[in-house]
Amino acid sequence: MYGRKGYQLVKDFASGEKGQLKPFNSKLFDETIEESRQNQRLIQSLMRKMEQEGLDVQNNRNADYYGALVHHLSLIRNKRCLMAYVHNRADIVRDLGWRVGLELPPEIQEKLTTLEKEYFKNHSAAIKSYMGKAGIDLNVDMVPPKDPYIKVRVVGDIDDGIVMSDKTTNFARHSMHFLKRTDAEPYIARKWASTISVVASSLFAFIIVFQIPLFRVACRNKTCESPLEVISSQLVESELVPSPLVKTLLYPGAIAKSLLRGSPLPSYHNLFHFYHFDHLNTPSSSSDDDIRHLEVFAGCCLCLLGALLSIFKPRRLTFIGTLLIYWGLLRDILLFNSSARVYPTLFLASLSSFLSIRSDVRKIIQCCSSTSKPLSKSL
């Protein structure tokens, strides 16, 4: 009441990252409209009451008049908040056409309403119409390049469907072409983003599955150095997951550790003895440590889940997980002066997890694309 819903709606928009869209808060938006309707009904009720009492609505200054005034101001406040919410989202949607491109990726489209999608479609159509009449592509270079053409060497087979603006080109393997930058840059950025994302996600999955040491932290009755060890120590102690599943997750890393040490390969049945997990069921005094390392455990779970999901599509879970691990370890070191340590490989894992996000990599490539001199690039 009294404009509170409108305030919450604007606050929800302001809590997001600057220039980034959050999913449309339809629930709070509808509640703001309903609150405005309640204000309107109360205003009409108070006005009718004054008319029935034979009072002059314009000149009388009784409690009903001021009550109607408060509801009127609340109604105006909610209206302004609704307009500000829609207007600011429309500004961001319009800017996406310049920052992301005239074709929005699926992860952005799912945050838009049907009307916002239609607005972006119409805005993009207007931009395309202008660029077609002017004969230039305004989305490629914000700074004019020295050379409008770029040398492209085709290193692999190109799928059908690539159409150049000024001519029909046969992209045979190992062929060389001089193409307009406006034609070549989007495909080069897309190819590089896809390649970097695949390599980075594969590297992160390798680090997690083969248990490359990332940190050192106390977990239960031992010291763990990888996310899988932290998760496995909790699962073995709590017995929430069958032992064969835990051993299956641990076995690739156990083989890697044995090969590096030059020792015989561990037995699958004695894998818990290899990791010193066979005494975890005994009473432990590390319950306080478990609470203190809650961020590390949550980050390890997100890293493992993200590494498994990266087989289908890289997600932001891995990067969020590494940040949680950083936060938990640094907090433990600074506040509790513990023996926890951060290895440089954790930075490599966080970098690979960030570079596995294809949409972010594409934005970086588009922002950092060279405009100083035409270099030979591969399509």
GROMACS .gro file of N, CA and C in nm, residues 107-230:
model
  372
  107GLU      N    1   1.993  -1.713  -2.429
  107GLU     CA    2   1.997  -1.683  -2.286
  107GLU      C    3   1.947  -1.542  -2.256
  108ILE      N    4   1.947  -1.453  -2.355
  108ILE     CA    5   1.892  -1.319  -2.337
  108ILE      C    6   1.744  -1.316  -2.374
  109GLN      N    7   1.707  -1.389  -2.479
  109GLN     CA    8   1.568  -1.390  -2.522
  109GLN      C    9   1.474  -1.444  -2.414
  110GLU      N   10   1.522  -1.541  -2.336
  110GLU     CA   11   1.435  -1.599  -2.233
  110GLU      C   12   1.407  -1.502  -2.119
  111LYS      N   13   1.480  -1.391  -2.112
  111LYS     CA   14   1.455  -1.291  -2.009
  111LYS      C   15   1.357  -1.184  -2.054
  112LEU      N   16   1.319  -1.185  -2.182
  112LEU     CA   17   1.232  -1.082  -2.237
  112LEU      C   18   1.087  -1.128  -2.240
  113THR      N   19   0.997  -1.033  -2.229
  113THR     CA   20   0.856  -1.063  -2.249
  113THR      C   21   0.824  -1.063  -2.398
  114THR      N   22   0.702  -1.103  -2.431
  114THR     CA   23   0.663  -1.106  -2.573
  114THR      C   24   0.666  -0.966  -2.633
  115LEU      N   25   0.620  -0.866  -2.558
  115LEU     CA   26   0.621  -0.729  -2.609
  115LEU      C   27   0.762  -0.676  -2.626
  116GLU      N   28   0.853  -0.712  -2.535
  116GLU     CA   29   0.992  -0.667  -2.547
  116GLU      C   30   1.059  -0.733  -2.667
  117LYS      N   31   1.029  -0.859  -2.693
  117LYS     CA   32   1.082  -0.924  -2.811
  117LYS      C   33   1.032  -0.856  -2.938
  118GLU      N   34   0.905  -0.819  -2.938
  118GLU     CA   35   0.848  -0.750  -3.054
  118GLU      C   36   0.912  -0.612  -3.071
  119TYR      N   37   0.937  -0.544  -2.959
  119TYR     CA   38   1.002  -0.413  -2.964
  119TYR      C   39   1.143  -0.425  -3.022
  120PHE      N   40   1.218  -0.525  -2.976
  120PHE     CA   41   1.354  -0.545  -3.027
  120PHE      C   42   1.351  -0.582  -3.176
  121LYS      N   43   1.254  -0.663  -3.214
  121LYS     CA   44   1.241  -0.703  -3.354
  121LYS      C   45   1.215  -0.581  -3.443
  122ASN      N   46   1.125  -0.493  -3.401
  122ASN     CA   47   1.095  -0.374  -3.479
  122ASN      C   48   1.213  -0.277  -3.482
  123HIS      N   49   1.281  -0.264  -3.369
  123HIS     CA   50   1.398  -0.176  -3.363
  123HIS      C   51   1.510  -0.228  -3.454
  124SER      N   52   1.531  -0.361  -3.452
  124SER     CA   53   1.633  -0.421  -3.538
  124SER      C   54   1.598  -0.405  -3.685
  125ALA      N   55   1.469  -0.418  -3.715
  125ALA     CA   56   1.425  -0.401  -3.854
  125ALA      C   57   1.451  -0.258  -3.901
  126ALA      N   58   1.430  -0.160  -3.813
  126ALA     CA   59   1.456  -0.021  -3.850
  126ALA      C   60   1.605   0.003  -3.874
  127ILE      N   61   1.690  -0.058  -3.788
  127ILE     CA   62   1.835  -0.043  -3.807
  127ILE      C   63   1.880  -0.109  -3.938
  128LYS      N   64   1.829  -0.229  -3.964
  128LYS     CA   65   1.865  -0.299  -4.088
  128LYS      C   66   1.820  -0.219  -4.210
  129SER      N   67   1.702  -0.161  -4.202
  129SER     CA   68   1.652  -0.082  -4.315
  129SER      C   69   1.741   0.038  -4.340
  130TYR      N   70   1.783   0.106  -4.234
  130TYR     CA   71   1.871   0.222  -4.251
  130TYR      C   72   2.007   0.180  -4.306
  131MET      N   73   2.064   0.072  -4.250
  131MET     CA   74   2.195   0.028  -4.298
  131MET      C   75   2.188  -0.017  -4.443
  132GLY      N   76   2.074  -0.076  -4.483
  132GLY     CA   77   2.059  -0.116  -4.622
  132GLY      C   78   2.055   0.002  -4.715
  133LYS      N   79   1.987   0.109  -4.674
  133LYS     CA   80   1.980   0.228  -4.757
  133LYS      C   81   2.113   0.303  -4.760
  134ALA      N   82   2.183   0.304  -4.644
  134ALA     CA   83   2.310   0.376  -4.637
  134ALA      C   84   2.425   0.294  -4.695
  135GLY      N   85   2.409   0.161  -4.702
  135GLY     CA   86   2.514   0.076  -4.756
  135GLY      C   87   2.629   0.049  -4.661
  136ILE      N   88   2.607   0.062  -4.530
  136ILE     CA   89   2.711   0.035  -4.431
  136ILE      C   90   2.653  -0.049  -4.318
  137ASP      N   91   2.743  -0.118  -4.247
  137ASP     CA   92   2.703  -0.197  -4.131
  137ASP      C   93   2.753  -0.124  -4.007
  138LEU      N   94   2.661  -0.069  -3.928
  138LEU     CA   95   2.698   0.010  -3.811
  138LEU      C   96   2.734  -0.075  -3.691
  139ASN      N   97   2.713  -0.205  -3.699
  139ASN     CA   98   2.734  -0.292  -3.583
  139ASN      C   99   2.874  -0.348  -3.574
  140VAL      N  100   2.958  -0.328  -3.672
  140VAL     CA  101   3.088  -0.395  -3.674
  140VAL      C  102   3.195  -0.312  -3.605
  141ASP      N  103   3.222  -0.193  -3.653
  141ASP     CA  104   3.330  -0.111  -3.600
  141ASP      C  105   3.276   0.022  -3.552
  142MET      N  106   3.293   0.049  -3.422
  142MET     CA  107   3.257   0.180  -3.370
  142MET      C  108   3.365   0.283  -3.407
  143VAL      N  109   3.490   0.235  -3.434
  143VAL     CA  110   3.598   0.321  -3.482
  143VAL      C  111   3.625   0.282  -3.627
  144PRO      N  112   3.629   0.378  -3.720
  144PRO     CA  113   3.649   0.343  -3.861
  144PRO      C  114   3.782   0.270  -3.881
  145PRO      N  115   3.782   0.156  -3.951
  145PRO     CA  116   3.907   0.083  -3.976
  145PRO      C  117   3.988   0.151  -4.085
  146LYS      N  118   4.120   0.121  -4.087
  146LYS     CA  119   4.207   0.176  -4.191
  146LYS      C  120   4.181   0.111  -4.326
  147ASP      N  121   4.142  -0.015  -4.324
  147ASP     CA  122   4.119  -0.087  -4.449
  147ASP      C  123   3.981  -0.153  -4.440
  148PRO      N  124   3.892  -0.128  -4.536
  148PRO     CA  125   3.759  -0.188  -4.529
  148PRO      C  126   3.757  -0.336  -4.563
  149TYR      N  127   3.869  -0.390  -4.614
  149TYR     CA  128   3.875  -0.531  -4.652
  149TYR      C  129   3.972  -0.606  -4.561
  150ILE      N  130   3.949  -0.734  -4.548
  150ILE     CA  131   4.030  -0.818  -4.462
  150ILE      C  132   4.066  -0.945  -4.537
  151LYS      N  133   4.188  -0.994  -4.514
  151LYS     CA  134   4.236  -1.115  -4.580
  151LYS      C  135   4.194  -1.236  -4.498
  152VAL      N  136   4.126  -1.329  -4.562
  152VAL     CA  137   4.071  -1.446  -4.493
  152VAL      C  138   4.122  -1.572  -4.561
  153ARG      N  139   4.171  -1.664  -4.479
  153ARG     CA  140   4.213  -1.795  -4.530
  153ARG      C  141   4.121  -1.902  -4.472
  154VAL      N  142   4.060  -1.981  -4.556
  154VAL     CA  143   3.966  -2.085  -4.514
  154VAL      C  144   4.047  -2.210  -4.479
  155VAL      N  145   4.044  -2.250  -4.351
  155VAL     CA  146   4.124  -2.364  -4.306
  155VAL      C  147   4.041  -2.491  -4.292
  156GLY      N  148   3.910  -2.480  -4.305
  156GLY     CA  149   3.824  -2.597  -4.293
  156GLY      C  150   3.702  -2.584  -4.379
  157ASP      N  151   3.623  -2.689  -4.380
  157ASP     CA  152   3.500  -2.687  -4.459
  157ASP      C  153   3.401  -2.589  -4.397
  158ILE      N  154   3.335  -2.512  -4.481
  158ILE     CA  155   3.238  -2.412  -4.439
  158ILE      C  156   3.099  -2.462  -4.471
  159ASP      N  157   3.011  -2.452  -4.370
  159ASP     CA  158   2.872  -2.493  -4.393
  159ASP      C  159   2.807  -2.398  -4.493
  160ASP      N  160   2.706  -2.448  -4.560
  160ASP     CA  161   2.631  -2.364  -4.654
  160ASP      C  162   2.551  -2.259  -4.578
  161GLY      N  163   2.512  -2.155  -4.648
  161GLY     CA  164   2.428  -2.052  -4.587
  161GLY      C  165   2.499  -1.921  -4.563
  162ILE      N  166   2.631  -1.913  -4.592
  162ILE     CA  167   2.703  -1.788  -4.575
  162ILE      C  168   2.687  -1.705  -4.700
  163VAL      N  169   2.632  -1.587  -4.686
  163VAL     CA  170   2.606  -1.500  -4.800
  163VAL      C  171   2.681  -1.369  -4.778
  164MET      N  172   2.766  -1.331  -4.871
  164MET     CA  173   2.836  -1.205  -4.865
  164MET      C  174   2.749  -1.095  -4.926
  165SER      N  175   2.774  -0.971  -4.885
  165SER     CA  176   2.686  -0.862  -4.926
  165SER      C  177   2.708  -0.820  -5.071
  166ASP      N  178   2.834  -0.832  -5.121
  166ASP     CA  179   2.863  -0.777  -5.252
  166ASP      C  180   2.888  -0.880  -5.360
  167LYS      N  181   2.910  -1.006  -5.323
  167LYS     CA  182   2.940  -1.107  -5.425
  167LYS      C  183   2.916  -1.246  -5.369
  168THR      N  184   2.911  -1.341  -5.459
  168THR     CA  185   2.900  -1.482  -5.420
  168THR      C  186   3.040  -1.541  -5.417
  169THR      N  187   3.079  -1.598  -5.303
  169THR     CA  188   3.215  -1.648  -5.284
  169THR      C  189   3.212  -1.797  -5.259
  170ASN      N  190   3.302  -1.868  -5.323
  170ASN     CA  191   3.317  -2.011  -5.302
  170ASN      C  192   3.423  -2.034  -5.196
  171PHE      N  193   3.379  -2.074  -5.076
  171PHE     CA  194   3.472  -2.094  -4.965
  171PHE      C  195   3.528  -2.236  -4.967
  172ALA      N  196   3.609  -2.263  -5.068
  172ALA     CA  197   3.674  -2.393  -5.075
  172ALA      C  198   3.786  -2.399  -4.972
  173ARG      N  199   3.817  -2.518  -4.928
  173ARG     CA  200   3.919  -2.536  -4.826
  173ARG      C  201   4.055  -2.487  -4.876
  174HIS      N  202   4.127  -2.416  -4.791
  174HIS     CA  203   4.260  -2.359  -4.817
  174HIS      C  204   4.256  -2.245  -4.918
  175SER      N  205   4.140  -2.193  -4.950
  175SER     CA  206   4.131  -2.080  -5.042
  175SER      C  207   4.153  -1.949  -4.966
  176MET      N  208   4.195  -1.845  -5.040
  176MET     CA  209   4.222  -1.713  -4.983
  176MET      C  210   4.123  -1.613  -5.044
  177HIS      N  211   4.075  -1.521  -4.961
  177HIS     CA  212   3.976  -1.424  -5.008
  177HIS      C  213   4.003  -1.288  -4.944
  178PHE      N  214   3.969  -1.183  -5.016
  178PHE     CA  215   3.963  -1.048  -4.961
  178PHE      C  216   3.816  -1.011  -4.948
  179LEU      N  217   3.771  -1.004  -4.822
  179LEU     CA  218   3.630  -0.980  -4.795
  179LEU      C  219   3.613  -0.850  -4.717
  180LYS      N  220   3.494  -0.797  -4.725
  180LYS     CA  221   3.462  -0.681  -4.643
  180LYS      C  222   3.468  -0.719  -4.495
  181ARG      N  223   3.520  -0.628  -4.415
  181ARG     CA  224   3.526  -0.654  -4.271
  181ARG      C  225   3.387  -0.676  -4.214
  182THR      N  226   3.289  -0.603  -4.267
  182THR     CA  227   3.152  -0.617  -4.218
  182THR      C  228   3.096  -0.755  -4.244
  183ASP      N  229   3.146  -0.824  -4.348
  183ASP     CA  230   3.101  -0.960  -4.378
  183ASP      C  231   3.177  -1.065  -4.297
  184ALA      N  232   3.308  -1.043  -4.280
  184ALA     CA  233   3.393  -1.147  -4.221
  184ALA      C  234   3.394  -1.148  -4.070
  185GLU      N  235   3.390  -1.030  -4.006
  185GLU     CA  236   3.409  -1.021  -3.862
  185GLU      C  237   3.308  -1.104  -3.781
  186PRO      N  238   3.177  -1.101  -3.812
  186PRO     CA  239   3.084  -1.182  -3.731
  186PRO      C  240   3.114  -1.330  -3.733
  187TYR      N  241   3.155  -1.385  -3.849
  187TYR     CA  242   3.185  -1.528  -3.858
  187TYR      C  243   3.316  -1.562  -3.788
  188ILE      N  244   3.414  -1.472  -3.798
  188ILE     CA  245   3.541  -1.495  -3.729
  188ILE      C  246   3.520  -1.493  -3.577
  189ALA      N  247   3.445  -1.394  -3.527
  189ALA     CA  248   3.419  -1.386  -3.383
  189ALA      C  249   3.343  -1.508  -3.334
  190ARG      N  250   3.244  -1.553  -3.414
  190ARG     CA  251   3.165  -1.670  -3.374
  190ARG      C  252   3.251  -1.795  -3.370
  191LYS      N  253   3.341  -1.811  -3.470
  191LYS     CA  254   3.427  -1.929  -3.475
  191LYS      C  255   3.526  -1.930  -3.360
  192TRP      N  256   3.589  -1.814  -3.334
  192TRP     CA  257   3.685  -1.808  -3.224
  192TRP      C  258   3.616  -1.830  -3.090
  193ALA      N  259   3.498  -1.773  -3.072
  193ALA     CA  260   3.426  -1.791  -2.946
  193ALA      C  261   3.390  -1.937  -2.924
  194SER      N  262   3.347  -2.005  -3.029
  194SER     CA  263   3.313  -2.147  -3.018
  194SER      C  264   3.435  -2.230  -2.985
  195THR      N  265   3.547  -2.201  -3.052
  195THR     CA  266   3.670  -2.278  -3.027
  195THR      C  267   3.721  -2.257  -2.886
  196ILE      N  268   3.728  -2.130  -2.843
  196ILE     CA  269   3.778  -2.100  -2.708
  196ILE      C  270   3.688  -2.163  -2.603
  197SER      N  271   3.557  -2.158  -2.623
  197SER     CA  272   3.464  -2.214  -2.526
  197SER      C  273   3.482  -2.365  -2.512
  198VAL      N  274   3.496  -2.435  -2.625
  198VAL     CA  275   3.513  -2.580  -2.621
  198VAL      C  276   3.643  -2.618  -2.552
  199VAL      N  277   3.753  -2.549  -2.587
  199VAL     CA  278   3.883  -2.580  -2.527
  199VAL      C  279   3.881  -2.550  -2.378
  200ALA      N  280   3.826  -2.435  -2.338
  200ALA     CA  281   3.824  -2.397  -2.197
  200ALA      C  282   3.737  -2.491  -2.114
  201SER      N  283   3.620  -2.529  -2.165
  201SER     CA  284   3.534  -2.621  -2.090
  201SER      C  285   3.597  -2.759  -2.079
  202SER      N  286   3.666  -2.804  -2.184
  202SER     CA  287   3.735  -2.934  -2.179
  202SER      C  288   3.849  -2.930  -2.078
  203LEU      N  289   3.923  -2.818  -2.075
  203LEU     CA  290   4.031  -2.804  -1.977
  203LEU      C  291   3.978  -2.805  -1.835
  204PHE      N  292   3.867  -2.735  -1.812
  204PHE     CA  293   3.810  -2.732  -1.677
  204PHE      C  294   3.761  -2.871  -1.635
  205ALA      N  295   3.694  -2.942  -1.727
  205ALA     CA  296   3.649  -3.078  -1.696
  205ALA      C  297   3.767  -3.169  -1.667
  206PHE      N  298   3.877  -3.152  -1.741
  206PHE     CA  299   3.998  -3.232  -1.716
  206PHE      C  300   4.053  -3.205  -1.577
  207ILE      N  301   4.056  -3.076  -1.538
  207ILE     CA  302   4.109  -3.039  -1.406
  207ILE      C  303   4.024  -3.101  -1.296
  208ILE      N  304   3.892  -3.100  -1.311
  208ILE     CA  305   3.804  -3.151  -1.206
  208ILE      C  306   3.806  -3.303  -1.202
  209VAL      N  307   3.791  -3.369  -1.318
  209VAL     CA  308   3.779  -3.515  -1.321
  209VAL      C  309   3.909  -3.581  -1.278
  210PHE      N  310   4.023  -3.528  -1.323
  210PHE     CA  311   4.152  -3.590  -1.290
  210PHE      C  312   4.214  -3.530  -1.164
  211GLN      N  313   4.137  -3.449  -1.094
  211GLN     CA  314   4.171  -3.404  -0.958
  211GLN      C  315   4.306  -3.334  -0.952
  212ILE      N  316   4.326  -3.236  -1.040
  212ILE     CA  317   4.446  -3.154  -1.033
  212ILE      C  318   4.439  -3.072  -0.903
  213PRO      N  319   4.543  -3.071  -0.821
  213PRO     CA  320   4.537  -2.997  -0.694
  213PRO      C  321   4.512  -2.848  -0.717
  214LEU      N  322   4.408  -2.795  -0.655
  214LEU     CA  323   4.372  -2.654  -0.667
  214LEU      C  324   4.392  -2.577  -0.537
  215PHE      N  325   4.384  -2.647  -0.425
  215PHE     CA  326   4.393  -2.582  -0.294
  215PHE      C  327   4.428  -2.689  -0.191
  216ARG      N  328   4.444  -2.646  -0.070
  216ARG     CA  329   4.464  -2.739   0.042
  216ARG      C  330   4.376  -2.694   0.157
  217VAL      N  331   4.287  -2.782   0.199
  217VAL     CA  332   4.194  -2.747   0.306
  217VAL      C  333   4.165  -2.872   0.387
  218ALA      N  334   4.141  -2.854   0.516
  218ALA     CA  335   4.109  -2.966   0.604
  218ALA      C  336   3.965  -3.010   0.579
  219CYS      N  337   3.946  -3.141   0.556
  219CYS     CA  338   3.812  -3.195   0.538
  219CYS      C  339   3.803  -3.328   0.612
  220ARG      N  340   3.717  -3.329   0.713
  220ARG     CA  341   3.702  -3.447   0.798
  220ARG      C  342   3.836  -3.487   0.860
  221ASN      N  343   3.881  -3.610   0.841
  221ASN     CA  344   4.003  -3.658   0.906
  221ASN      C  345   4.125  -3.652   0.815
  222LYS      N  346   4.121  -3.572   0.708
  222LYS     CA  347   4.233  -3.566   0.615
  222LYS      C  348   4.240  -3.427   0.554
  223THR      N  349   4.334  -3.411   0.462
  223THR     CA  350   4.351  -3.287   0.387
  223THR      C  351   4.313  -3.311   0.242
  224CYS      N  352   4.227  -3.226   0.189
  224CYS     CA  353   4.180  -3.239   0.051
  224CYS      C  354   4.243  -3.131  -0.035
  225GLU      N  355   4.267  -3.166  -0.162
  225GLU     CA  356   4.332  -3.073  -0.253
  225GLU      C  357   4.255  -3.053  -0.383
  226SER      N  358   4.139  -3.112  -0.396
  226SER     CA  359   4.060  -3.097  -0.518
  226SER      C  360   3.912  -3.100  -0.483
  227PRO      N  361   3.826  -3.042  -0.570
  227PRO     CA  362   3.683  -3.043  -0.541
  227PRO      C  363   3.625  -3.182  -0.524
  228LEU      N  364   3.670  -3.280  -0.603
  228LEU     CA  365   3.617  -3.416  -0.591
  228LEU      C  366   3.652  -3.478  -0.457
  229GLU      N  367   3.770  -3.450  -0.404
  229GLU     CA  368   3.806  -3.504  -0.274
  229GLU      C  369   3.719  -3.444  -0.164
  230VAL      N  370   3.691  -3.314  -0.172
  230VAL     CA  371   3.607  -3.249  -0.071
  230VAL      C  372   3.466  -3.309  -0.074
   0.00000   0.00000   0.00000
